[in-house]
Coordinates of C-alpha atoms in Angstrom, one line a residue:
X15 CA 118.6 102.3 103.8
X16 CA 118.8 102.9 100.1
X17 CA 122.2 103.6 98.6
X18 CA 123.0 107.3 98.0
X19 CA 124.3 108.7 94.8
X20 CA 127.2 111.3 94.9
X21 CA 124.6 114.1 95.1
X22 CA 123.1 112.6 98.2
X23 CA 119.8 111.5 96.6
X24 CA 118.4 108.0 97.1
X25 CA 119.5 105.5 94.5
X26 CA 115.9 104.7 93.6
X27 CA 115.7 107.8 91.5
X28 CA 118.6 106.8 89.3
X29 CA 117.4 105.1 86.2
X30 CA 119.3 103.4 83.4
X31 CA 119.4 105.6 80.3
X32 CA 119.7 105.0 76.6
X33 CA 121.4 107.5 74.4
X34 CA 121.7 110.1 77.1
X35 CA 118.2 111.6 76.6
X36 CA 116.5 113.3 79.4
X37 CA 113.4 111.9 81.1
X38 CA 111.3 114.8 79.9
X39 CA 111.7 113.8 76.3
X40 CA 109.5 110.7 76.8
X41 CA 106.4 112.7 77.6
X42 CA 107.0 114.8 74.4
X43 CA 107.5 111.8 72.2
X44 CA 104.5 110.0 73.7
X45 CA 102.3 113.0 73.2
X46 CA 103.4 113.6 69.6
X47 CA 103.0 109.9 68.9
X48 CA 99.4 110.0 70.2
X49 CA 98.6 113.1 68.1
X50 CA 100.2 111.7 64.9
X51 CA 98.4 108.3 65.2
X52 CA 95.0 109.8 66.2
X53 CA 94.8 112.5 63.6
X54 CA 94.7 109.9 60.9
X55 CA 93.0 107.3 63.1
X56 CA 89.9 107.7 65.3
X57 CA 89.7 111.3 64.4
X58 CA 88.7 110.1 60.9
X59 CA 85.9 108.0 62.3
X60 CA 84.3 111.1 64.0
X61 CA 85.1 113.4 61.1
X62 CA 83.6 111.1 58.5
X63 CA 80.4 110.5 60.5
X64 CA 80.0 114.2 60.8
X65 CA 80.7 115.6 57.3
X66 CA 78.1 113.4 55.6
X67 CA 75.3 115.3 57.3
X68 CA 75.8 118.8 55.7
X69 CA 75.6 117.8 52.0
X70 CA 72.7 115.4 52.3
X71 CA 70.3 117.3 50.2
X72 CA 73.0 118.2 47.6
X73 CA 74.1 114.6 47.1
X74 CA 70.4 113.5 46.8
X75 CA 69.9 116.1 44.1
X76 CA 73.1 114.9 42.3
X77 CA 71.8 111.3 42.5
X78 CA 68.4 112.3 41.1
X79 CA 69.8 114.4 38.3
X80 CA 72.3 111.6 37.3
X81 CA 69.5 109.0 37.3
X82 CA 67.3 111.3 35.2
X83 CA 70.1 111.9 32.7
X84 CA 70.6 108.2 32.3
X85 CA 67.1 106.9 32.2
X86 CA 65.0 109.9 31.3
X87 CA 63.0 110.0 34.6
X88 CA 63.8 110.9 38.2
X89 CA 63.6 108.8 41.3
X90 CA 60.6 108.7 43.5
X91 CA 61.0 110.0 47.1
X92 CA 61.2 106.5 48.6
X93 CA 63.7 105.4 46.0
X94 CA 65.9 108.4 46.7
X95 CA 65.7 107.7 50.4
X96 CA 66.8 104.1 49.7
X97 CA 69.8 105.3 47.7
X98 CA 70.8 107.7 50.5
X99 CA 70.4 104.8 53.0
X100 CA 72.7 102.7 50.9
X101 CA 75.4 105.5 50.9
X102 CA 75.1 105.9 54.7
X103 CA 75.1 102.1 55.3
X104 CA 78.2 101.6 53.0
X105 CA 80.2 103.3 55.7
X106 CA 79.1 100.8 58.4
X107 CA 79.7 97.8 56.1
X108 CA 83.2 99.1 55.3
X109 CA 83.8 99.6 59.0
X110 CA 82.9 95.9 59.6
X111 CA 85.3 94.8 57.0
X112 CA 88.0 97.1 58.4
X113 CA 87.4 95.7 61.9
X114 CA 88.0 92.2 60.5
X115 CA 91.1 93.3 58.7
X116 CA 92.6 95.1 61.7
X117 CA 93.7 92.0 63.5
X118 CA 95.7 90.4 60.6
X119 CA 97.1 93.7 59.6
X120 CA 98.3 94.6 63.1
X121 CA 100.0 91.2 63.5
X122 CA 101.5 91.1 60.0
X123 CA 102.7 94.7 59.7
X124 CA 102.7 96.0 63.2
X125 CA 100.5 98.7 64.9
X126 CA 102.2 101.8 63.4
X127 CA 102.6 100.4 59.9
X128 CA 99.0 99.3 59.8
X129 CA 97.8 102.8 60.5
X130 CA 100.1 104.1 57.8
X131 CA 98.9 101.5 55.2
X132 CA 95.3 102.2 56.2
X133 CA 95.5 105.7 54.6
X134 CA 95.5 104.0 51.2
X135 CA 91.7 103.3 51.6
X136 CA 91.2 107.0 52.5
X137 CA 93.1 108.4 49.5
X138 CA 91.3 106.1 47.1
X139 CA 88.0 107.2 48.5
X140 CA 88.9 110.9 48.1
X141 CA 89.8 110.4 44.5
X142 CA 86.5 108.6 43.8
X143 CA 84.5 111.4 45.4
X144 CA 86.4 114.2 43.6
X145 CA 85.8 112.5 40.2
X146 CA 82.2 111.3 40.8
X147 CA 80.6 114.5 39.6
X148 CA 82.7 114.6 36.4
X149 CA 82.0 110.9 35.8
X150 CA 78.3 111.5 36.6
X151 CA 78.4 108.4 38.8
X152 CA 76.7 108.3 42.3
X153 CA 78.0 104.7 42.6
X154 CA 81.5 106.1 43.1
X155 CA 80.2 107.9 46.2
X156 CA 78.9 104.6 47.6
X157 CA 82.2 102.9 47.0
X158 CA 84.1 105.8 48.4
X159 CA 82.1 105.7 51.6
X160 CA 82.7 102.0 51.8
X161 CA 86.5 102.6 51.5
X162 CA 86.3 105.3 54.1
X163 CA 84.5 102.9 56.4
X164 CA 87.3 100.4 56.0
X165 CA 89.7 103.1 57.0
X166 CA 87.7 103.9 60.1
X167 CA 87.2 100.2 61.0
X168 CA 90.9 99.5 61.0
X169 CA 91.9 102.7 62.9
X170 CA 89.2 102.2 65.6
X171 CA 90.8 98.9 66.4
X172 CA 94.5 99.3 65.8
X173 CA 94.9 102.8 67.3
X174 CA 93.7 101.9 70.9
X175 CA 95.8 98.8 70.7
X176 CA 98.8 100.8 69.7
X177 CA 98.2 103.3 72.5
X178 CA 97.5 100.7 75.2
X179 CA 100.8 98.9 74.4
X180 CA 102.9 102.0 74.2
X181 CA 101.8 103.9 77.3
X182 CA 103.2 103.3 80.8
X183 CA 100.8 101.5 83.2
X184 CA 100.0 104.6 85.2
X185 CA 99.0 106.5 82.1
X186 CA 97.5 103.6 80.1
X187 CA 93.9 104.6 80.6
X188 CA 94.4 108.3 79.9
X189 CA 96.5 107.6 76.8
X190 CA 94.0 105.0 75.4
X191 CA 91.1 107.3 76.2
X192 CA 92.6 109.9 74.0
X193 CA 91.2 107.9 71.1
X194 CA 87.7 109.0 72.2
X195 CA 88.9 112.6 72.6
X196 CA 90.1 112.6 68.9
X197 CA 86.8 110.9 67.8
X198 CA 84.8 113.7 69.5
X199 CA 87.2 116.3 68.0
X200 CA 86.6 114.8 64.6
X201 CA 82.8 115.1 65.0
X202 CA 83.1 118.7 66.1
X203 CA 85.6 119.8 63.4
X204 CA 83.4 118.0 60.8
X205 CA 80.4 120.0 61.8
X206 CA 82.5 123.2 61.6
X207 CA 83.9 122.4 58.1
X208 CA 80.3 121.5 57.0
X209 CA 79.1 125.0 57.6
X210 CA 77.8 126.8 54.6
X211 CA 80.5 129.4 54.9
X212 CA 83.3 126.8 54.8
X213 CA 82.7 123.7 52.6
X214 CA 79.0 123.2 53.1
X215 CA 77.9 125.1 50.0
X216 CA 76.2 123.1 47.2
X217 CA 79.1 123.3 44.7
X218 CA 81.7 122.3 47.3
X219 CA 80.3 119.0 48.6
X220 CA 82.9 116.8 46.7
X221 CA 85.6 118.8 48.4
X222 CA 83.9 118.4 51.8
X223 CA 83.7 114.6 51.5
X224 CA 87.3 114.5 50.2
X225 CA 88.7 116.8 52.9
X226 CA 89.4 113.7 55.1
X227 CA 92.5 113.1 52.9
X228 CA 94.3 116.1 54.6
X229 CA 94.4 114.5 58.1
X230 CA 95.5 111.3 56.5
X231 CA 98.4 113.1 54.7
X232 CA 99.5 114.7 58.0
X233 CA 99.7 111.2 59.6
X234 CA 101.5 109.8 56.6
X235 CA 104.2 112.5 56.9
X236 CA 104.6 112.4 60.7
X237 CA 103.9 109.0 62.1
X238 CA 107.0 107.3 60.5
X239 CA 109.2 109.4 62.8
X240 CA 107.7 107.8 65.9
X241 CA 108.3 104.4 67.5
X242 CA 106.4 101.2 67.0
X243 CA 104.6 99.5 69.9
X244 CA 107.4 98.1 72.2
X245 CA 105.2 95.1 73.2
X246 CA 104.6 94.2 69.5
X247 CA 108.4 94.5 68.8
X248 CA 109.3 92.2 71.7
X249 CA 106.4 89.7 72.0
X250 CA 105.3 89.4 68.4
X251 CA 108.6 89.9 66.5
X252 CA 111.0 88.9 69.2
X253 CA 113.2 91.9 68.6
X254 CA 114.6 92.9 72.0
X255 CA 116.9 95.6 70.6
X256 CA 114.1 97.4 68.8
X257 CA 111.8 97.0 71.8
X258 CA 114.3 98.6 74.2
X259 CA 115.0 101.4 71.6
X260 CA 111.3 102.2 71.2
X261 CA 110.6 101.9 74.9
X262 CA 113.6 104.3 75.6
X263 CA 112.2 106.9 73.2
X264 CA 108.7 106.7 74.8
X265 CA 110.1 106.9 78.3
X266 CA 112.5 109.8 77.8
X267 CA 115.6 107.8 77.2
X268 CA 114.8 105.2 79.9
X269 CA 113.9 101.6 79.4
X270 CA 112.3 100.5 82.7
X271 CA 113.7 97.1 83.7
X272 CA 110.5 96.0 85.4
X273 CA 108.5 96.9 82.3
X274 CA 110.8 94.9 80.0
X275 CA 110.8 92.0 82.4
X276 CA 107.0 91.9 82.5
X277 CA 107.0 91.8 78.6
X278 CA 109.5 88.9 78.7
X279 CA 107.4 87.0 81.1
X280 CA 104.3 87.4 78.9
X281 CA 106.4 86.4 75.9
X282 CA 107.5 83.2 77.7
X283 CA 103.9 82.4 78.7
X284 CA 102.7 82.7 75.2
X285 CA 105.5 80.5 73.9
X286 CA 104.6 77.9 76.5
X287 CA 100.9 78.1 75.7
X288 CA 101.6 77.8 72.0
X289 CA 103.8 74.7 72.6
X290 CA 101.2 73.1 74.9
X291 CA 98.3 73.7 72.5
X292 CA 100.3 72.9 69.3
X293 CA 98.9 76.1 67.7
X294 CA 100.3 79.4 66.7
X295 CA 101.0 82.1 69.3
X296 CA 98.5 84.6 68.0
X297 CA 94.9 83.7 68.6
X298 CA 92.0 84.0 66.1
X299 CA 88.5 85.0 67.0
X300 CA 87.4 81.4 66.7
X301 CA 90.0 80.2 69.3
X302 CA 88.9 83.0 71.6
X303 CA 85.3 81.7 71.5
X304 CA 86.6 78.2 72.2
X305 CA 88.8 79.2 75.1
X306 CA 86.7 78.7 78.3
X307 CA 89.2 80.8 80.3
X308 CA 88.5 83.9 78.2
X309 CA 84.8 83.7 77.7
X310 CA 83.9 86.0 80.6
X311 CA 86.3 88.7 79.2
X312 CA 84.9 88.1 75.7
X313 CA 81.3 88.5 76.8
X314 CA 82.2 91.7 78.6
X315 CA 83.9 93.2 75.6
X316 CA 81.2 92.2 73.2
X317 CA 78.5 93.7 75.5
X318 CA 80.4 97.0 75.9
X319 CA 81.2 97.4 72.2
X320 CA 77.6 96.6 71.1
X321 CA 76.1 98.9 73.8
X322 CA 78.3 101.7 72.6
X323 CA 76.3 101.9 69.3
X324 CA 73.0 100.4 70.4
X325 CA 72.6 103.2 73.1
X326 CA 71.5 105.6 70.4
X327 CA 74.0 108.3 70.8
X328 CA 74.7 108.6 67.1
X329 CA 71.0 108.5 66.4
X330 CA 70.4 111.5 68.6
X331 CA 72.7 113.5 66.3
X332 CA 70.2 112.9 63.5
X333 CA 67.2 113.6 65.7
X334 CA 68.7 116.8 67.0
X335 CA 67.7 118.8 63.8
X336 CA 64.0 118.1 64.4
X337 CA 64.3 118.9 68.1
X338 CA 66.0 122.2 67.4
X339 CA 63.4 123.0 64.7
X340 CA 60.5 122.3 67.1
X341 CA 62.2 124.5 69.7
X342 CA 61.7 127.4 67.4
X343 CA 65.2 127.8 66.0
X344 CA 65.2 129.0 62.4
X345 CA 66.3 126.3 60.0
X346 CA 69.2 128.3 58.7
X347 CA 70.5 128.7 62.2
X348 CA 70.3 125.0 63.2
X349 CA 73.6 124.1 61.7
X350 CA 75.3 126.5 64.2
X351 CA 73.4 125.0 67.2
X352 CA 74.2 121.5 66.0
X353 CA 77.9 122.3 66.5
X354 CA 77.1 122.4 70.2
X355 CA 76.3 118.7 70.2
X356 CA 79.8 117.9 68.9
X357 CA 81.3 120.4 71.3
X358 CA 79.5 118.7 74.2
X359 CA 81.0 115.3 73.4
X360 CA 84.4 116.8 72.9
X361 CA 84.2 118.6 76.2
X362 CA 83.0 115.5 78.1
X363 CA 85.7 113.3 76.5
X364 CA 88.4 115.7 77.7
X365 CA 86.9 115.7 81.2
X366 CA 86.7 111.9 81.2
X367 CA 90.3 111.7 80.1
X368 CA 91.3 113.6 83.2
X369 CA 89.1 111.5 85.4
X370 CA 89.8 108.0 84.2
X371 CA 93.0 107.4 86.2
X372 CA 91.2 108.8 89.3
X373 CA 87.7 107.3 89.1
X374 CA 88.6 104.2 87.1
X375 CA 87.1 102.5 84.1
X376 CA 84.3 100.6 85.7
X377 CA 82.6 103.5 87.4
X378 CA 82.9 105.7 84.3
X379 CA 81.1 103.1 82.3
X380 CA 78.4 102.4 84.8
X381 CA 77.9 106.0 85.6
X382 CA 77.8 107.0 81.9
X383 CA 75.1 104.5 81.1
X384 CA 73.1 105.3 84.3
X385 CA 73.0 109.0 83.4
X386 CA 72.0 108.1 79.8
X387 CA 69.2 106.0 81.2
X388 CA 67.9 108.9 83.3
X389 CA 68.1 111.4 80.4
X390 CA 66.3 109.1 78.0
X391 CA 63.4 109.0 80.4
X392 CA 63.4 112.8 80.8
X393 CA 63.7 113.1 77.0
X394 CA 60.7 110.8 76.4
X395 CA 58.6 112.7 78.9
X396 CA 59.6 116.0 77.3
X397 CA 58.7 114.8 73.8
X398 CA 55.3 113.6 75.0
X399 CA 54.5 116.8 76.7
X400 CA 55.8 118.8 73.8
X401 CA 53.5 117.0 71.4
X402 CA 50.6 118.0 73.7
X403 CA 51.6 121.7 73.5
X404 CA 53.1 122.1 77.0
X405 CA 55.1 125.3 77.0
X406 CA 58.9 125.1 77.4
X407 CA 59.2 121.3 76.7
X408 CA 61.0 122.0 73.4
X409 CA 63.8 123.6 75.4
X410 CA 63.8 120.7 77.9
X411 CA 64.2 118.4 74.9
X412 CA 67.2 120.4 73.7
X413 CA 68.7 120.2 77.1
X414 CA 68.3 116.4 77.1
X415 CA 70.1 116.2 73.7
X416 CA 73.1 117.9 75.2
X417 CA 72.9 116.0 78.5
X418 CA 72.7 112.6 76.7
X419 CA 75.7 113.3 74.6
X420 CA 77.7 114.6 77.6
X421 CA 76.9 111.4 79.5
X422 CA 78.0 109.3 76.6
X423 CA 81.3 111.1 76.2
X424 CA 81.9 110.9 80.0
X425 CA 82.4 107.1 80.0
X426 CA 81.1 104.7 77.3
X427 CA 82.6 106.7 74.3
X428 CA 86.2 106.0 75.4
X429 CA 86.3 103.3 78.0
X430 CA 84.8 100.7 75.7
X431 CA 87.7 101.0 73.3
X432 CA 90.3 100.5 76.2
X433 CA 88.9 97.2 77.5
X434 CA 90.3 94.8 74.9
X435 CA 93.8 96.2 75.4
X436 CA 93.6 95.8 79.2
X437 CA 91.9 92.5 79.7
X438 CA 93.5 90.4 76.9
X439 CA 97.2 89.4 76.5
X440 CA 99.3 90.2 73.5
X441 CA 98.4 87.0 71.6
X442 CA 94.6 87.5 72.1
X443 CA 94.4 91.2 71.8
X444 CA 94.2 91.6 67.9
X445 CA 91.5 88.9 67.8
X446 CA 89.6 90.5 70.7
X447 CA 89.6 93.8 68.8
X448 CA 88.3 92.1 65.7
X449 CA 85.4 90.7 67.7
X450 CA 84.8 94.0 69.5
X451 CA 85.0 96.0 66.3
X452 CA 82.6 93.6 64.5
X453 CA 80.0 94.0 67.3
X454 CA 80.4 97.8 67.2
X455 CA 80.0 98.1 63.4
X456 CA 77.1 95.6 63.1
X457 CA 75.3 97.5 65.9
X458 CA 75.9 100.8 64.2
X459 CA 74.6 99.4 60.9
X460 CA 71.5 98.0 62.7
X461 CA 70.7 101.3 64.5
X462 CA 71.2 103.3 61.3
X463 CA 68.8 101.0 59.4
X464 CA 66.2 100.6 62.1
X465 CA 66.1 104.0 63.7
X466 CA 63.7 105.5 61.1
X467 CA 61.3 102.6 61.6
X468 CA 61.7 102.9 65.4
X469 CA 60.6 106.6 65.1
X470 CA 57.6 105.6 63.0
X471 CA 56.5 102.8 65.3
X472 CA 57.2 104.3 68.7
X473 CA 56.8 108.0 67.9
X474 CA 57.5 110.1 71.0
X475 CA 58.5 106.9 72.8
X476 CA 61.3 106.2 70.3
X477 CA 64.1 106.5 72.9
X478 CA 62.6 103.8 75.2
X479 CA 64.5 101.0 73.4
X480 CA 67.7 103.0 74.0
X481 CA 66.7 103.3 77.7
X482 CA 66.5 99.5 77.9
X483 CA 69.9 99.2 76.3
X484 CA 71.5 101.7 78.8
X485 CA 69.9 100.1 81.9
X486 CA 70.9 96.6 80.7
X487 CA 74.5 97.7 80.0
X488 CA 74.9 99.4 83.3
X489 CA 73.7 96.3 85.2
X490 CA 75.6 93.8 83.1
X491 CA 78.9 95.7 83.2
X492 CA 78.5 96.4 86.9
X493 CA 78.2 92.6 87.5
X494 CA 80.8 91.4 85.2
X495 CA 83.5 94.0 84.8
X496 CA 86.2 94.4 87.5
X497 CA 88.2 97.6 87.9
X498 CA 91.3 97.4 85.7
X499 CA 92.9 100.7 86.7
X500 CA 96.6 100.3 87.6
X501 CA 96.5 96.5 87.5
X502 CA 98.6 93.9 85.7
X503 CA 97.0 91.5 83.3
X504 CA 97.4 88.6 85.8
X505 CA 95.5 90.6 88.4
X506 CA 92.7 91.5 86.0
X507 CA 92.4 87.9 84.9
X508 CA 92.3 86.8 88.5
X509 CA 89.5 89.3 89.1
X510 CA 87.5 87.9 86.3
X511 CA 88.0 84.3 87.5
X512 CA 87.0 85.4 91.0
X513 CA 83.7 86.8 89.7
X514 CA 83.1 83.5 88.0
X515 CA 83.8 81.5 91.1
X516 CA 87.1 80.1 89.8
X517 CA 90.5 80.1 91.5
X518 CA 93.7 80.1 89.6
X519 CA 97.3 80.5 90.6
X520 CA 99.3 83.2 88.9
X521 CA 102.5 82.8 90.9
X522 CA 104.5 82.6 87.6
X523 CA 103.5 86.0 86.5
X524 CA 102.9 88.0 89.6
X525 CA 105.6 90.3 90.9
X526 CA 106.4 90.8 94.6
X527 CA 104.8 93.8 96.2
X528 CA 107.7 96.3 96.1
X529 CA 108.2 95.5 92.4
X530 CA 104.5 95.8 91.7
X531 CA 104.2 99.1 93.4
X532 CA 107.1 100.6 91.5
X533 CA 105.8 99.2 88.2
X534 CA 102.3 100.4 88.6
X535 CA 103.5 103.9 89.5
X536 CA 105.5 104.0 86.3
X537 CA 108.8 104.0 88.1
X538 CA 112.0 102.2 87.0
X539 CA 113.9 100.4 89.7
X540 CA 117.5 101.2 90.6
X541 CA 120.0 98.9 89.1
X542 CA 121.8 98.8 92.5
X543 CA 118.7 97.7 94.3
X544 CA 118.0 95.0 91.7
X545 CA 121.5 93.6 91.9
X546 CA 121.5 93.6 95.7
X547 CA 118.2 91.7 95.7
X548 CA 119.0 88.0 96.0
X549 CA 115.5 86.9 95.0
X550 CA 115.6 88.5 91.6
X551 CA 115.0 86.3 88.7
X552 CA 117.9 85.3 86.4
X553 CA 116.2 87.1 83.5
X554 CA 117.6 90.4 84.8
X555 CA 121.1 89.6 83.4
X556 CA 119.7 89.5 79.8
X557 CA 117.6 92.6 80.5
X558 CA 120.6 94.6 81.7
X559 CA 122.4 93.6 78.6
X560 CA 119.4 94.8 76.5
X561 CA 119.3 98.2 78.2
X562 CA 123.0 98.7 77.7
X563 CA 123.9 99.3 81.3

């Protein structure tokens, strides 16, 4: 029988508190932390992908006029297209550099401070865009998009890491998936802001491209008030006091003993591994590739990150204009219909956020790519029949555009970003995100460069390459990725080893079943029960001291 408190309630419900805060405060702090980090994080990625579409013709006119003023003659159509391709590609190249910077930044300055420092690239890019027309320099736009790409590359890696390390286990997936929700929200809001009635008019395009500074400013003013990642504070910096304080704020004044203990165990494991290998505790991408025990996880993350861009979801945004035009929608109205594509991904990402802790990561990924495979086939058939003049096929093509985007938002859009945080430990996580981010941005660059040629070569069959990617991704991830929902890192690693035919003992890191159940449900154990348990580890004395009980 559990001990009873004076009110007659079981002792398991009594949790050690810090600072006398109520438990409800943790949900509020966690929610506000998510919003503050994301509005200047992955939101910027979606927003900056979206806002570049509306002023395309205006910027091309500016480039041509500037070139004519300098050299006395305008650019040919192919040369103008090349200049625009360079502007678009600069974003992807900047994102690749940002992904490579994300790991060192997150280790050196921490997750929260890295996001704050990252706004410097954004503000510099905004200044360049705003002054480019006065300076009569289209090169400043190219460099501005490169800087904005760096900002997006850093945030796309650091923010999911920050969320995954700050959330309780039972909310880890939903919290990390919120990165995808804010990305989709950024796409949608960018489409709205790009309307002619808002900032999409010809004389306003510099202000449209510089409008990304406002979300960055909001983050710069709000994020310093919220806690750093508790795992980073304890495992990377060795600051137990700061860890317990941050964890207490994120858990509503409660520092769960089992959660702190699990962090301490991981910290000891990393110290032991570093001593045995004679290297530093934090891994580099090169050491990840050399570590045979992590190759399966690394292959899975690389495949998921590459497929996220190679599946063609971003390409379909560009193709949507021509589909809507073929469906008979007046050109001046297409900008309003296009908003529906962003709204579709935003809606499906919210739905997936609600489902991820029920359905699990693996099934959302496999299901998302399977649905995308189906719709790419239907899309190809509709395009072929439409070119032959079959009535109604233009509307089926429109439906396929929305269905494809909905399927992408349902799983691949968000789950791919969660995986490195869940299947790698603290020492390997920054390097894993560097590898995953590099794969993502290189794939985005390749698709952006090759898609026009794919359309020219394949014509109405242009989505068959994406069909191959989606089928291959669903099959590969189905064979290699175990379910990670509600599992500890040791259990996930054991699942990967089991799929590879390896057996490994994790007795040093696994908790007994009662502890595991409480930990995975996000519960904190009663101090009375912990003290009465003769099998508890001696680490508990130091943990009790840290939580000020």
